Amino acid sequence: MKHSYTAENILTQITAKDTKLGDLRKIAKEIKKDHPLAMELWSARSFFARQLAILIMDRKHLTEGVIDNLVDEISQQHFDKEKFQLIDWLMANQLTKDKKTLSLIESWKNNQSPLKRRTYWYYQGRLRWMGQTPPTSNTELLSEVESKIEREEPEVQWAMNFLAGWIGVYDKKYRERCIALGEKTGLYRDKMVSKGCTPEYLPEFIAIESNKRNL
């Protein structure tokens, strides 16, 4: 696909390995919303171009069909690290900002696409992490995590584990249950983490994060 002059100019600015998120945000702030340009940048298939495209998409044009195509292309055209960053970026910057697209996320719990299932569980975890949802659904969701997590795809396991971690931190009556889940699955028990980061192994994660908050 031949790109417009504007798209080509932007692509030359963001193809360097030292491109930073702040660079993309600065360009996006200048552009604001430009859905046709976003789709041009998306078609370039590059990680940075797609990050920028997500920032300048117009939510009015994000129909279910368009979102399905975006998710499919993320899944098929990127390796894991980029794939997860892009789907999380799409969720945080677009899909959670509108009731219509948010309802799509909430329908993805049992979707055939692992990326969509991951998005559902990660969204539920983020709600608890950010303190935006009362714990009324913790019982149901934790039961589902316990019954499904060991059979799930690795990317979905990660999001389920994330949710269980924050339930264990903020909802004391489920804390021991979430710790026991981590001990049973052993997920991330031996995973090395960078200095200053919290281990993802549930017993350690819950202990550290609850102590930070005096919970």
GROMACS .gro file of C-alpha atoms in nm:
model
  215
    1MET     CA    1   0.000   0.000   0.000
    2LYS     CA    2   0.135   0.343  -0.099
    3HIS     CA    3   0.124   0.583   0.193
    4SER     CA    4   0.038   0.952   0.185
    5TYR     CA    5   0.310   1.213   0.230
    6THR     CA    6   0.194   1.274   0.589
    7ALA     CA    7   0.208   0.905   0.678
    8GLU     CA    8   0.549   0.859   0.515
    9ASN     CA    9   0.685   1.160   0.700
   10ILE     CA   10   0.565   1.022   1.033
   11LEU     CA   11   0.696   0.674   0.958
   12THR     CA   12   1.045   0.812   0.894
   13GLN     CA   13   1.033   0.974   1.239
   14ILE     CA   14   0.934   0.663   1.434
   15THR     CA   15   1.121   0.375   1.275
   16ALA     CA   16   1.441   0.419   1.476
   17LYS     CA   17   1.518   0.169   1.752
   18ASP     CA   18   1.551   0.455   2.000
   19THR     CA   19   1.191   0.571   1.944
   20LYS     CA   20   1.029   0.624   2.284
   21LEU     CA   21   0.672   0.625   2.404
   22GLY     CA   22   0.705   0.994   2.480
   23ASP     CA   23   0.791   1.059   2.116
   24LEU     CA   24   0.472   0.885   2.004
   25ARG     CA   25   0.260   1.071   2.258
   26LYS     CA   26   0.403   1.403   2.142
   27ILE     CA   27   0.318   1.329   1.778
   28ALA     CA   28  -0.028   1.205   1.876
   29LYS     CA   29  -0.093   1.522   2.076
   30GLU     CA   30  -0.021   1.730   1.768
   31ILE     CA   31  -0.242   1.515   1.543
   32LYS     CA   32  -0.525   1.457   1.793
   33LYS     CA   33  -0.780   1.235   1.611
   34ASP     CA   34  -0.729   1.126   1.251
   35HIS     CA   35  -0.877   0.785   1.180
   36PRO     CA   36  -0.778   0.760   0.811
   37LEU     CA   37  -0.419   0.845   0.904
   38ALA     CA   38  -0.435   0.594   1.188
   39MET     CA   39  -0.535   0.321   0.945
   40GLU     CA   40  -0.253   0.419   0.710
   41LEU     CA   41  -0.001   0.393   0.991
   42TRP     CA   42  -0.156   0.063   1.102
   43SER     CA   43  -0.110  -0.081   0.752
   44ALA     CA   44   0.267  -0.030   0.783
   45ARG     CA   45   0.265  -0.322   1.029
   46SER     CA   46   0.544  -0.175   1.241
   47PHE     CA   47   0.517  -0.184   1.619
   48PHE     CA   48   0.575   0.188   1.673
   49ALA     CA   49   0.344   0.287   1.387
   50ARG     CA   50   0.067   0.076   1.535
   51GLN     CA   51   0.120   0.220   1.883
   52LEU     CA   52   0.082   0.569   1.737
   53ALA     CA   53  -0.215   0.462   1.526
   54ILE     CA   54  -0.398   0.346   1.837
   55LEU     CA   55  -0.348   0.686   1.999
   56ILE     CA   56  -0.506   0.878   1.709
   57MET     CA   57  -0.791   0.641   1.620
   58ASP     CA   58  -1.143   0.781   1.635
   59ARG     CA   59  -1.359   0.562   1.856
   60LYS     CA   60  -1.666   0.638   1.643
   61HIS     CA   61  -1.512   0.418   1.373
   62LEU     CA   62  -1.421   0.127   1.601
   63THR     CA   63  -1.702  -0.109   1.512
   64GLU     CA   64  -1.696  -0.471   1.623
   65GLY     CA   65  -1.575  -0.574   1.277
   66VAL     CA   66  -1.291  -0.322   1.279
   67ILE     CA   67  -1.184  -0.433   1.627
   68ASP     CA   68  -1.193  -0.797   1.521
   69ASN     CA   69  -0.958  -0.716   1.233
   70LEU     CA   70  -0.722  -0.522   1.459
   71VAL     CA   71  -0.705  -0.805   1.710
   72ASP     CA   72  -0.652  -1.065   1.437
   73GLU     CA   73  -0.367  -0.865   1.285
   74ILE     CA   74  -0.203  -0.810   1.622
   75SER     CA   75  -0.223  -1.182   1.688
   76GLN     CA   76  -0.090  -1.291   1.349
   77GLN     CA   77   0.168  -1.024   1.269
   78HIS     CA   78   0.359  -0.970   1.594
   79PHE     CA   79   0.569  -1.174   1.834
   80ASP     CA   80   0.451  -1.212   2.194
   81LYS     CA   81   0.612  -0.905   2.354
   82GLU     CA   82   0.482  -0.667   2.087
   83LYS     CA   83   0.151  -0.850   2.061
   84PHE     CA   84   0.071  -0.812   2.431
   85GLN     CA   85   0.182  -0.450   2.441
   86LEU     CA   86  -0.036  -0.363   2.143
   87ILE     CA   87  -0.350  -0.535   2.267
   88ASP     CA   88  -0.306  -0.380   2.612
   89TRP     CA   89  -0.245  -0.040   2.451
   90LEU     CA   90  -0.561  -0.077   2.241
   91MET     CA   91  -0.760  -0.172   2.550
   92ALA     CA   92  -0.631   0.110   2.770
   93ASN     CA   93  -0.640   0.390   2.513
   94GLN     CA   94  -0.951   0.302   2.314
   95LEU     CA   95  -1.167   0.008   2.418
   96THR     CA   96  -1.220   0.110   2.781
   97LYS     CA   97  -1.308   0.469   2.689
   98ASP     CA   98  -1.652   0.403   2.543
   99LYS     CA   99  -1.949   0.204   2.673
  100LYS     CA  100  -2.000   0.034   2.337
  101THR     CA  101  -1.645  -0.101   2.311
  102LEU     CA  102  -1.629  -0.174   2.684
  103SER     CA  103  -1.930  -0.400   2.644
  104LEU     CA  104  -1.733  -0.594   2.382
  105ILE     CA  105  -1.451  -0.657   2.629
  106GLU     CA  106  -1.705  -0.778   2.883
  107SER     CA  107  -1.835  -1.031   2.629
  108TRP     CA  108  -1.492  -1.184   2.563
  109LYS     CA  109  -1.459  -1.406   2.871
  110ASN     CA  110  -1.509  -1.724   2.670
  111ASN     CA  111  -1.414  -1.593   2.327
  112GLN     CA  112  -1.234  -1.824   2.085
  113SER     CA  113  -0.945  -1.577   2.057
  114PRO     CA  114  -0.685  -1.611   2.337
  115LEU     CA  115  -0.601  -1.240   2.300
  116LYS     CA  116  -0.962  -1.144   2.358
  117ARG     CA  117  -0.990  -1.374   2.659
  118ARG     CA  118  -0.666  -1.226   2.793
  119THR     CA  119  -0.809  -0.877   2.747
  120TYR     CA  120  -1.123  -0.969   2.942
  121TRP     CA  121  -0.931  -1.103   3.241
  122TYR     CA  122  -0.668  -0.830   3.233
  123TYR     CA  123  -0.943  -0.566   3.228
  124GLN     CA  124  -1.102  -0.724   3.535
  125GLY     CA  125  -0.765  -0.722   3.709
  126ARG     CA  126  -0.705  -0.357   3.617
  127LEU     CA  127  -1.041  -0.257   3.762
  128ARG     CA  128  -0.937  -0.397   4.099
  129TRP     CA  129  -0.581  -0.269   4.074
  130MET     CA  130  -0.710   0.083   4.005
  131GLY     CA  131  -0.984   0.061   4.265
  132GLN     CA  132  -1.266   0.120   4.019
  133THR     CA  133  -1.497  -0.171   4.088
  134PRO     CA  134  -1.662  -0.304   4.402
  135PRO     CA  135  -1.573  -0.666   4.478
  136THR     CA  136  -1.925  -0.796   4.409
  137SER     CA  137  -1.809  -1.029   4.130
  138ASN     CA  138  -1.496  -1.158   4.305
  139THR     CA  139  -1.661  -1.484   4.412
  140GLU     CA  140  -1.773  -1.576   4.061
  141LEU     CA  141  -1.454  -1.466   3.886
  142LEU     CA  142  -1.219  -1.632   4.133
  143SER     CA  143  -1.411  -1.959   4.101
  144GLU     CA  144  -1.373  -1.942   3.723
  145VAL     CA  145  -1.003  -1.867   3.749
  146GLU     CA  146  -0.955  -2.165   3.981
  147SER     CA  147  -1.136  -2.399   3.744
  148LYS     CA  148  -0.982  -2.276   3.417
  149ILE     CA  149  -0.636  -2.129   3.472
  150GLU     CA  150  -0.436  -2.452   3.447
  151ARG     CA  151  -0.594  -2.537   3.111
  152GLU     CA  152  -0.564  -2.191   2.959
  153GLU     CA  153  -0.318  -2.051   2.707
  154PRO     CA  154  -0.011  -1.888   2.871
  155GLU     CA  155  -0.121  -1.534   2.780
  156VAL     CA  156  -0.462  -1.592   2.938
  157GLN     CA  157  -0.306  -1.757   3.243
  158TRP     CA  158  -0.102  -1.442   3.299
  159ALA     CA  159  -0.413  -1.221   3.301
  160MET     CA  160  -0.606  -1.459   3.526
  161ASN     CA  161  -0.312  -1.469   3.765
  162PHE     CA  162  -0.302  -1.087   3.760
  163LEU     CA  163  -0.669  -1.074   3.856
  164ALA     CA  164  -0.627  -1.330   4.135
  165GLY     CA  165  -0.334  -1.130   4.268
  166TRP     CA  166  -0.533  -0.810   4.304
  167ILE     CA  167  -0.835  -0.990   4.449
  168GLY     CA  168  -0.597  -1.136   4.708
  169VAL     CA  169  -0.455  -0.793   4.786
  170TYR     CA  170  -0.780  -0.599   4.822
  171ASP     CA  171  -1.034  -0.862   4.932
  172LYS     CA  172  -0.907  -1.015   5.257
  173LYS     CA  173  -1.167  -1.288   5.274
  174TYR     CA  174  -1.022  -1.439   4.955
  175ARG     CA  175  -0.656  -1.378   5.034
  176GLU     CA  176  -0.570  -1.728   5.156
  177ARG     CA  177  -0.764  -1.878   4.868
  178CYS     CA  178  -0.564  -1.674   4.613
  179ILE     CA  179  -0.237  -1.768   4.784
  180ALA     CA  180  -0.340  -2.134   4.775
  181LEU     CA  181  -0.417  -2.099   4.403
  182GLY     CA  182  -0.065  -1.976   4.340
  183GLU     CA  183   0.085  -2.260   4.541
  184LYS     CA  184  -0.124  -2.513   4.351
  185THR     CA  185  -0.046  -2.387   4.000
  186GLY     CA  186   0.313  -2.283   4.071
  187LEU     CA  187   0.281  -2.018   3.801
  188TYR     CA  188   0.579  -1.778   3.796
  189ARG     CA  189   0.731  -1.933   4.111
  190ASP     CA  190   1.082  -1.930   3.966
  191LYS     CA  191   1.046  -1.633   3.732
  192MET     CA  192   1.319  -1.372   3.777
  193VAL     CA  193   1.203  -1.011   3.804
  194SER     CA  194   1.385  -0.684   3.758
  195LYS     CA  195   1.497  -0.487   4.062
  196GLY     CA  196   1.205  -0.294   4.209
  197CYS     CA  197   0.941  -0.512   4.040
  198THR     CA  198   0.699  -0.735   4.228
  199PRO     CA  199   0.720  -1.111   4.161
  200GLU     CA  200   0.415  -1.253   3.982
  201TYR     CA  201   0.404  -1.569   4.195
  202LEU     CA  202   0.081  -1.517   4.388
  203PRO     CA  203   0.201  -1.585   4.746
  204GLU     CA  204   0.485  -1.334   4.703
  205PHE     CA  205   0.283  -1.085   4.500
  206ILE     CA  206  -0.002  -1.071   4.751
  207ALA     CA  207   0.229  -1.044   5.051
  208ILE     CA  208   0.433  -0.759   4.901
  209GLU     CA  209   0.146  -0.557   4.753
  210SER     CA  210  -0.082  -0.590   5.059
  211ASN     CA  211   0.204  -0.488   5.290
  212LYS     CA  212   0.273  -0.182   5.073
  213ARG     CA  213  -0.089  -0.075   5.130
  214ASN     CA  214  -0.110  -0.180   5.496
  215LEU     CA  215  -0.399  -0.409   5.407
   0.00000   0.00000   0.00000
